[in-house]
């Protein structure tokens, strides 16, 4: 590289410098911060951004390749963009001509210390206390993001984002960080980094003067950490392996040296294995020349940690840091000791909370503590998670091993992870894995380096299915299944436990101990005591329990009843919404659309003719909804290939049935929410893009939808004028909520609704409607729905879910409107009011919804119409049958119960074996099956079976390059909030170019866009069969597409 000043502005010099700094760019640069100021073509920018969302370093590599491919066009613009982004890692080097290896050597030493200890720092600092001092090295986006993470999610998440952000702009970030720590915490700086580093320092010691009798207090201690760092001569440090600290009384220079074993003992437990095993210099000295309360920063000799053969747990127990006395200089005055007292209230170092178990909890844990598989059955709010944590702690204290907590939802993963870390995080490494995490596919890599893992069951099942994890034997010491009533046919829990039963049957050693947790075992369709007993026994058999089969509270029942709050419950009938003008508008439209249906005499097909003869008239009923679905299904069973007239007729029938189905849903929605929300639903579900060609029937249906929206707008204007025109059920709900608030000054409530659309509508009504009292608007209501649906249909991203739960826990959100996703296990101790708004489910749902009221004196008020009340009464009967079955099982002799369970287990294994053999036979038979995939609506041929592939075992994509000419892409404006799971990012939708009906999704996998087909949107024409085939799940399709191979992907990416 040229070094003369004359050459620094040349293109060759700048290009070579960019190449030399590649490692720096890959380590620190975020491509999106510079792309807006660069003239790269849009396709390249999109590709770089796509990679950034999955693997930032790969995105940086693509950016540099694009810049260096055409340096005369892009190098100068790249440098300009770096300057605009404040990326000093490169601009400093460009200005002074020194290579990256020559610069910031002092800061690098402190950078290593901070990175080494960042796992502990994440648990011991509050970002908002130091973030203002870090503004010079943070972008505005990072600054706001960190503040929002702390407010909406957690301090730990904010710390994690902070450590990702601070190295991005400048190589001197470590100096800024130490300054910020000092300004925020003063004397507590050492304790923040590691409590053991302050051992042996007499902080109350007074010194009258130095050795020469001079009074050094007259010299103000004004030097910042960063200025003192810059004065160090790192090259003059000497090697010293003595495991004690030595201070130079003349220079105030504190050199603390630790042995290899001591460093291992002090190593932060949260440090990731790939950091510990990285190439660390054999001797890395870290030293500070500063006032006494700073000089305790460690100057260390770090041995090659990766060469150690001793287990970290053993080292922690065996090694104690040295506690020598230290000579101090006369500059150390009593002010230092006094300043610590003054900062006591700001100390954020928190010791882990102690597990204080109640007697009934110890009773629940007794069977598991004896080493037996156990099902813990106890009411909501009784602390079953705490019991499981206590069991895990006792097991880990006795022996080596891993503990895995399985949670059915992501929200529960986050909640349990936080609780486990609170009680066990000081001694054990705890990790969480969710489908949205990049590492969800790396459990087999991460588990050996952690003691406790919290995850969704599908992650473990996928690793077992893909043989990344060979078997359950030896995987962990304890496997906890929270909400274990999900261990039934078809669910991930059950798939895992079938593997467990197989291995147990084969005599496998070292299988994990199983502990299931539930407040409601459920009885499914049972209607008698014997049926309920049979159902509960089958569930128990799936969980492979040992004596006692079910752990319940018997001896300490009085303590349980006294300490676990039970909400007062009442049911209030919902007011009828009889005189709704919007209802008449929709029903009139449905009548006109039904008149468009052909007569059943005109249909040659017997199935469709039968559907048309059985046409119901009770709009808005469940029966009518079922009829529209049956009609749509009937149209899929006719092969119209080669018959244009019949194809058009089937398309017409399908369109009419779909519109009638949507209007029927709008009627049910109108019963519960505003006209405004019904209009939004119709607009979202029935609007068609302008300029698109339709059939005459489809154009007529669209005109009808436009007329309905206009008529409903008139109804909405009437509603806004007078409260008497409001939906009477909403007025009833508002009055009840106001009354409950008057009875409970500390009001914190959850409204449960049946659908996502209802939840969003109710939250918007509570916050914005003109007729809602201000006292309700002040609650800042927010909806809470599932994370497996797109935002367009009312779903939420995981970040949005976390933000709502954090706001509800803190009180910033006083009212949450949730679907059934909020009824399972979500623990909000201050929640004292539950209002199911015409909401129902099975007996498990009823029990769990009631249990969301956790505060003493809580209330549950069911607002329900006659049908929902009937369903709830049936659920109460089933709840009684369930408890009766549990009592029967606990009183039965164990030998009798174990025989029954053994029989059920053999039946489960036999059924599973038959299913597996059938699957293998189908797979062999379907290997050479030829089939075509067609659009369900217009019957356009989309692709053939030989161009279908499977990614991650669940994403069915088309690799046929001509497929793109048959579809229309719908790309979201913002990609940040798109769903993400198993290394797959949802990147929009696709529709049929011929009929414009939905076909599937666009996904990003490793930065490459693929098109997937939704199984409900397509039909299969199999060679040798007459009727098109329809399937509800890809897993049920008898012919499986091939897995995506590297060769397939290379061919797909080839232009």
PDB file of C-alpha atoms in Angstrom, residues 658-755:
ATOM      1  CA  UNK A 658     -66.569 -17.058  -0.656  1.00  0.00           C
ATOM      2  CA  UNK A 659     -68.426 -13.720  -0.556  1.00  0.00           C
ATOM      3  CA  UNK A 660     -71.377 -15.223   1.318  1.00  0.00           C
ATOM      4  CA  UNK A 661     -68.929 -16.701   3.835  1.00  0.00           C
ATOM      5  CA  UNK A 662     -67.253 -13.310   4.407  1.00  0.00           C
ATOM      6  CA  UNK A 663     -70.601 -11.518   4.824  1.00  0.00           C
ATOM      7  CA  UNK A 664     -71.697 -14.159   7.309  1.00  0.00           C
ATOM      8  CA  UNK A 665     -68.562 -13.464   9.364  1.00  0.00           C
ATOM      9  CA  UNK A 666     -69.310  -9.716   9.091  1.00  0.00           C
ATOM     10  CA  UNK A 667     -72.745 -10.364  10.625  1.00  0.00           C
ATOM     11  CA  UNK A 668     -71.249 -12.128  13.647  1.00  0.00           C
ATOM     12  CA  UNK A 669     -68.725  -9.319  13.985  1.00  0.00           C
ATOM     13  CA  UNK A 670     -71.506  -6.734  13.848  1.00  0.00           C
ATOM     14  CA  UNK A 671     -73.086  -8.360  16.902  1.00  0.00           C
ATOM     15  CA  UNK A 672     -70.044  -7.495  19.040  1.00  0.00           C
ATOM     16  CA  UNK A 673     -68.299  -4.386  17.667  1.00  0.00           C
ATOM     17  CA  UNK A 674     -68.927  -1.081  15.883  1.00  0.00           C
ATOM     18  CA  UNK A 675     -70.165  -0.603  12.343  1.00  0.00           C
ATOM     19  CA  UNK A 676     -66.821   1.096  11.719  1.00  0.00           C
ATOM     20  CA  UNK A 677     -65.033  -2.209  12.390  1.00  0.00           C
ATOM     21  CA  UNK A 678     -67.395  -4.150  10.133  1.00  0.00           C
ATOM     22  CA  UNK A 679     -66.588  -1.744   7.298  1.00  0.00           C
ATOM     23  CA  UNK A 680     -62.858  -2.303   7.873  1.00  0.00           C
ATOM     24  CA  UNK A 681     -63.368  -6.069   7.752  1.00  0.00           C
ATOM     25  CA  UNK A 682     -65.298  -5.964   4.468  1.00  0.00           C
ATOM     26  CA  UNK A 683     -62.774  -3.554   2.965  1.00  0.00           C
ATOM     27  CA  UNK A 684     -59.877  -5.863   3.865  1.00  0.00           C
ATOM     28  CA  UNK A 685     -61.548  -9.124   2.851  1.00  0.00           C
ATOM     29  CA  UNK A 686     -63.518  -8.227  -0.251  1.00  0.00           C
ATOM     30  CA  UNK A 687     -61.657  -5.390  -1.948  1.00  0.00           C
ATOM     31  CA  UNK A 688     -60.038  -6.130  -5.303  1.00  0.00           C
ATOM     32  CA  UNK A 689     -57.227  -4.106  -6.837  1.00  0.00           C
ATOM     33  CA  UNK A 690     -58.298  -1.632  -9.456  1.00  0.00           C
ATOM     34  CA  UNK A 691     -57.320  -2.230 -13.069  1.00  0.00           C
ATOM     35  CA  UNK A 692     -57.517  -6.016 -12.697  1.00  0.00           C
ATOM     36  CA  UNK A 693     -59.705  -7.898 -15.157  1.00  0.00           C
ATOM     37  CA  UNK A 694     -62.544  -9.930 -13.611  1.00  0.00           C
ATOM     38  CA  UNK A 695     -65.329 -12.149 -14.818  1.00  0.00           C
ATOM     39  CA  UNK A 696     -68.803 -10.626 -15.027  1.00  0.00           C
ATOM     40  CA  UNK A 697     -69.806 -12.408 -11.838  1.00  0.00           C
ATOM     41  CA  UNK A 698     -66.756 -11.168  -9.928  1.00  0.00           C
ATOM     42  CA  UNK A 699     -67.384  -7.603 -11.116  1.00  0.00           C
ATOM     43  CA  UNK A 700     -70.985  -7.866  -9.933  1.00  0.00           C
ATOM     44  CA  UNK A 701     -69.814  -9.110  -6.539  1.00  0.00           C
ATOM     45  CA  UNK A 702     -67.350  -6.243  -6.288  1.00  0.00           C
ATOM     46  CA  UNK A 703     -70.077  -3.722  -7.108  1.00  0.00           C
ATOM     47  CA  UNK A 704     -72.220  -5.264  -4.390  1.00  0.00           C
ATOM     48  CA  UNK A 705     -69.370  -4.925  -1.885  1.00  0.00           C
ATOM     49  CA  UNK A 706     -68.948  -1.242  -2.789  1.00  0.00           C
ATOM     50  CA  UNK A 707     -72.679  -0.660  -2.258  1.00  0.00           C
ATOM     51  CA  UNK A 708     -72.551  -2.416   1.129  1.00  0.00           C
ATOM     52  CA  UNK A 709     -69.651  -0.233   2.274  1.00  0.00           C
ATOM     53  CA  UNK A 710     -71.498   2.960   1.293  1.00  0.00           C
ATOM     54  CA  UNK A 711     -74.669   1.888   3.095  1.00  0.00           C
ATOM     55  CA  UNK A 712     -72.682   0.909   6.177  1.00  0.00           C
ATOM     56  CA  UNK A 713     -70.972   4.312   6.191  1.00  0.00           C
ATOM     57  CA  UNK A 714     -74.400   5.919   6.592  1.00  0.00           C
ATOM     58  CA  UNK A 715     -75.064   3.605   9.548  1.00  0.00           C
ATOM     59  CA  UNK A 716     -71.693   4.569  11.037  1.00  0.00           C
ATOM     60  CA  UNK A 717     -72.493   8.282  10.771  1.00  0.00           C
ATOM     61  CA  UNK A 718     -75.746   7.681  12.662  1.00  0.00           C
ATOM     62  CA  UNK A 719     -73.871   5.726  15.340  1.00  0.00           C
ATOM     63  CA  UNK A 720     -71.366   8.501  15.917  1.00  0.00           C
ATOM     64  CA  UNK A 721     -74.065  11.131  16.440  1.00  0.00           C
ATOM     65  CA  UNK A 722     -75.871   9.471  19.352  1.00  0.00           C
ATOM     66  CA  UNK A 723     -74.796   6.896  21.911  1.00  0.00           C
ATOM     67  CA  UNK A 724     -78.234   5.307  21.648  1.00  0.00           C
ATOM     68  CA  UNK A 725     -77.282   4.235  18.126  1.00  0.00           C
ATOM     69  CA  UNK A 726     -74.223   2.424  19.433  1.00  0.00           C
ATOM     70  CA  UNK A 727     -74.110  -1.356  19.573  1.00  0.00           C
ATOM     71  CA  UNK A 728     -75.930  -2.023  22.901  1.00  0.00           C
ATOM     72  CA  UNK A 729     -73.436  -4.755  23.728  1.00  0.00           C
ATOM     73  CA  UNK A 730     -70.575  -2.248  23.602  1.00  0.00           C
ATOM     74  CA  UNK A 731     -72.509   0.145  25.830  1.00  0.00           C
ATOM     75  CA  UNK A 732     -73.052  -2.745  28.252  1.00  0.00           C
ATOM     76  CA  UNK A 733     -69.357  -3.643  28.210  1.00  0.00           C
ATOM     77  CA  UNK A 734     -68.311  -0.021  28.824  1.00  0.00           C
ATOM     78  CA  UNK A 735     -70.737   0.344  31.780  1.00  0.00           C
ATOM     79  CA  UNK A 736     -69.515  -2.906  33.359  1.00  0.00           C
ATOM     80  CA  UNK A 737     -65.854  -1.893  33.015  1.00  0.00           C
ATOM     81  CA  UNK A 738     -66.523   1.500  34.623  1.00  0.00           C
ATOM     82  CA  UNK A 739     -68.302  -0.232  37.490  1.00  0.00           C
ATOM     83  CA  UNK A 740     -65.447  -2.660  37.994  1.00  0.00           C
ATOM     84  CA  UNK A 741     -62.987   0.228  38.050  1.00  0.00           C
ATOM     85  CA  UNK A 742     -64.969   1.895  40.810  1.00  0.00           C
ATOM     86  CA  UNK A 743     -64.818  -1.306  42.864  1.00  0.00           C
ATOM     87  CA  UNK A 744     -61.083  -1.836  42.233  1.00  0.00           C
ATOM     88  CA  UNK A 745     -58.909   1.307  42.408  1.00  0.00           C
ATOM     89  CA  UNK A 746     -55.887  -0.777  41.308  1.00  0.00           C
ATOM     90  CA  UNK A 747     -57.782  -1.958  38.230  1.00  0.00           C
ATOM     91  CA  UNK A 748     -55.761  -4.140  35.798  1.00  0.00           C
ATOM     92  CA  UNK A 749     -57.901  -6.166  33.414  1.00  0.00           C
ATOM     93  CA  UNK A 750     -57.924  -8.583  30.477  1.00  0.00           C
ATOM     94  CA  UNK A 751     -60.841  -8.832  28.061  1.00  0.00           C
ATOM     95  CA  UNK A 752     -60.915 -12.138  26.183  1.00  0.00           C
ATOM     96  CA  UNK A 753     -62.469 -12.180  22.697  1.00  0.00           C
ATOM     97  CA  UNK A 754     -62.965 -15.015  20.240  1.00  0.00           C
ATOM     98  CA  UNK A 755     -61.202 -13.660  17.127  1.00  0.00           C
TER      99      UNK A 755
END
